[in-house]
Coordinates of C-alpha atoms in Angstrom, one line a residue:
P1 CA 0.1 0.0 0.0
D2 CA 1.1 3.6 -0.5
N3 CA 2.2 5.3 2.7
T4 CA 2.4 8.6 1.6
H5 CA -0.1 11.3 2.2
P6 CA -0.3 14.4 -0.2
A7 CA -1.7 16.5 2.2
S8 CA 0.9 16.2 4.7
G9 CA 3.2 18.4 2.2
A10 CA 0.7 21.0 2.1
V11 CA 0.4 21.0 5.8
V12 CA 4.3 21.6 6.3
A13 CA 4.4 24.1 3.5
K14 CA 1.5 25.8 5.2
L15 CA 3.2 25.8 8.4
L16 CA 6.5 27.2 6.9
G17 CA 4.7 29.7 5.0
V18 CA 5.9 28.4 1.4
R19 CA 4.2 27.2 -1.6
H20 CA 4.9 23.7 -2.7
H21 CA 4.8 21.2 -5.7
N22 CA 3.8 17.7 -5.3
V23 CA 5.1 17.5 -2.0
A24 CA 4.3 13.5 -0.6
L25 CA 5.4 12.7 2.8
A26 CA 5.4 8.9 4.2
P27 CA 4.2 8.9 7.8
G28 CA 7.3 9.8 9.9
S29 CA 9.1 11.5 7.2
V30 CA 11.0 14.5 7.5
V31 CA 12.1 15.3 4.0
V32 CA 10.4 17.9 2.4
T33 CA 11.1 18.7 -1.5
S34 CA 10.4 21.2 -4.3
L35 CA 9.9 24.1 -1.8
I36 CA 9.5 27.6 -3.4
L37 CA 10.1 30.2 -0.5
P38 CA 8.4 33.7 -1.0
A39 CA 10.7 36.7 -1.6
H40 CA 10.2 37.5 2.2
F41 CA 11.6 34.3 3.7
T42 CA 14.9 34.4 5.1
M43 CA 16.9 31.3 6.6
L44 CA 17.9 32.0 10.3
E45 CA 21.1 30.2 11.7
M46 CA 20.1 28.1 14.2
D47 CA 21.6 28.6 17.7
K48 CA 24.1 26.0 19.2
V49 CA 23.5 24.2 22.1
A50 CA 26.1 24.9 24.7
A51 CA 24.7 22.6 27.2
I52 CA 21.7 20.5 28.5
V53 CA 20.3 21.2 31.6
N54 CA 17.4 18.9 32.9
D55 CA 14.5 19.9 30.3
G56 CA 16.6 23.2 29.5
I57 CA 19.2 24.5 27.6
V58 CA 22.2 26.9 27.7
T59 CA 22.3 28.2 24.2
E60 CA 26.1 29.2 22.8
S61 CA 24.6 32.6 21.9
E62 CA 23.4 33.3 25.7
L63 CA 27.1 32.1 26.7
A64 CA 28.7 34.3 24.1
E65 CA 26.6 37.4 25.5
Q66 CA 27.4 37.1 29.0
A67 CA 31.0 36.6 28.3
G68 CA 31.2 39.4 26.4
M69 CA 29.2 41.5 29.2
I70 CA 31.8 39.9 31.8
A71 CA 34.5 41.1 29.6
A72 CA 33.5 44.5 28.8
R73 CA 33.0 44.9 32.8
L74 CA 36.6 43.7 33.2
Q75 CA 38.0 46.1 30.5
Q76 CA 36.3 49.2 32.2
Q77 CA 37.7 48.5 35.3
N78 CA 41.1 47.9 34.0
T79 CA 41.2 44.1 35.3
P80 CA 43.3 42.0 33.9
M81 CA 41.7 39.2 31.4
P82 CA 41.8 35.8 32.5
D83 CA 42.4 33.1 29.8
P84 CA 39.2 33.0 27.3
E85 CA 38.8 29.1 28.1
V86 CA 38.8 29.7 31.8
L87 CA 36.3 32.6 31.4
R88 CA 34.1 30.5 29.0
K89 CA 34.0 27.9 31.6
Q90 CA 33.3 30.0 34.4
V91 CA 30.2 31.7 32.7
L92 CA 29.0 28.4 31.5
D93 CA 28.9 27.2 35.0
R94 CA 27.2 30.2 36.0
L95 CA 24.6 29.8 33.3
I96 CA 24.2 26.3 34.1
L97 CA 23.0 26.9 37.8
Q98 CA 21.1 29.8 36.5
E99 CA 19.0 27.6 34.3
I100 CA 18.8 24.8 37.2
Q101 CA 17.6 27.5 39.8
L102 CA 15.1 28.9 37.0
Q103 CA 13.4 25.3 36.5
R104 CA 13.4 25.4 40.2
A105 CA 11.4 28.4 40.5
A106 CA 9.1 27.3 37.3
R107 CA 8.3 24.0 39.2
L108 CA 7.3 26.1 42.7
G109 CA 5.1 28.3 40.2
M110 CA 7.0 31.3 40.9
K111 CA 6.9 34.0 38.0
V112 CA 7.6 37.9 37.7
S113 CA 4.8 39.8 36.5
D114 CA 5.1 42.6 33.9
E115 CA 3.9 45.1 36.7
Q116 CA 6.5 43.9 38.9
L117 CA 9.3 44.0 36.2
N118 CA 7.9 47.6 34.9
A119 CA 8.3 48.9 38.5
A120 CA 11.8 47.6 38.7
M121 CA 12.5 49.3 35.4
A122 CA 11.0 52.4 36.5
D123 CA 13.4 52.1 39.3
I124 CA 16.3 51.6 37.4
A125 CA 15.5 54.6 35.6
Q126 CA 14.8 56.9 38.5
R127 CA 18.1 55.8 39.8
N128 CA 19.7 57.1 36.5
N129 CA 18.1 60.2 36.6
I130 CA 16.3 59.7 33.5
P131 CA 12.7 59.2 32.3
L132 CA 11.5 55.7 32.0
A133 CA 10.7 56.2 28.3
Q134 CA 14.3 57.2 27.7
L135 CA 15.6 54.1 29.3
P136 CA 15.5 51.8 25.9
A137 CA 17.7 54.4 24.1
A138 CA 19.9 55.3 27.0
L139 CA 20.8 51.4 27.0
T140 CA 20.9 51.0 23.4
Q141 CA 23.3 54.0 23.4
Q142 CA 25.6 51.9 25.8
G143 CA 25.4 48.9 23.5
V144 CA 22.8 47.0 25.3
D145 CA 19.9 45.3 23.6
Y146 CA 16.9 46.7 25.5
P147 CA 14.5 43.3 25.3
S148 CA 17.7 41.1 26.3
Y149 CA 18.0 43.8 29.3
R150 CA 14.3 43.0 30.2
D151 CA 14.6 39.6 30.0
N152 CA 17.8 39.2 32.1
L153 CA 16.0 41.5 34.8
R154 CA 13.5 39.4 35.0
K155 CA 15.6 36.2 35.5
E156 CA 17.6 38.0 38.0
M157 CA 14.1 39.2 40.1
L158 CA 13.1 35.7 39.7
L159 CA 16.2 34.3 41.2
G160 CA 16.2 36.9 44.1
G161 CA 13.0 35.8 44.8
L162 CA 13.9 32.2 44.9
R163 CA 16.7 33.0 47.2
Q164 CA 14.5 35.0 49.5
R165 CA 12.4 32.1 49.6
D166 CA 15.1 29.8 50.8
V167 CA 16.3 31.9 53.3
I168 CA 12.8 32.6 54.6
S169 CA 11.9 28.9 54.8
R170 CA 15.3 28.3 56.7
I171 CA 14.5 31.1 59.6
N172 CA 13.0 28.9 62.9
I173 CA 11.9 30.9 65.4
T174 CA 10.8 28.8 68.6
P175 CA 8.2 29.5 71.0
R176 CA 10.8 30.3 73.5
E177 CA 12.4 32.9 71.4
L178 CA 9.1 34.8 70.9
E179 CA 9.0 35.6 74.9

């Protein structure tokens, strides 16, 4: 029997937003042929995985971004740069630990709302004596990607909440101490 399904190619093509010609896929097939890409379609380079952490990953682009920020900070402080491989390993270790903590926070149902994040952004703008509306431009002027900055701040707030939760759970006040 013929195990191909002509509609499968149409579905795949539709999902990709492309036109197809006589595409037939066998069940479980991953090969698609004869695709004509629209003019606006661009190929994106896939990010590489630097580390697999439980059911999450640390990407090479995250690693490169963090290592670059640390290197820039060290250079601003006139601190000698460590060996690039040493820096890479230390940053990767930090990102792995961060991913483990973020997964734990997610399992606990912890979240940072947009309102909390916006309040933190307003606080940062105020401490830097600039209006909140000008914060994205100020960050861009310093070479910082605003969406990445927001994402990193959200993660830091979440990790701070997780640490606070852990500290509070370790505090044990006995009835005797209350007297």
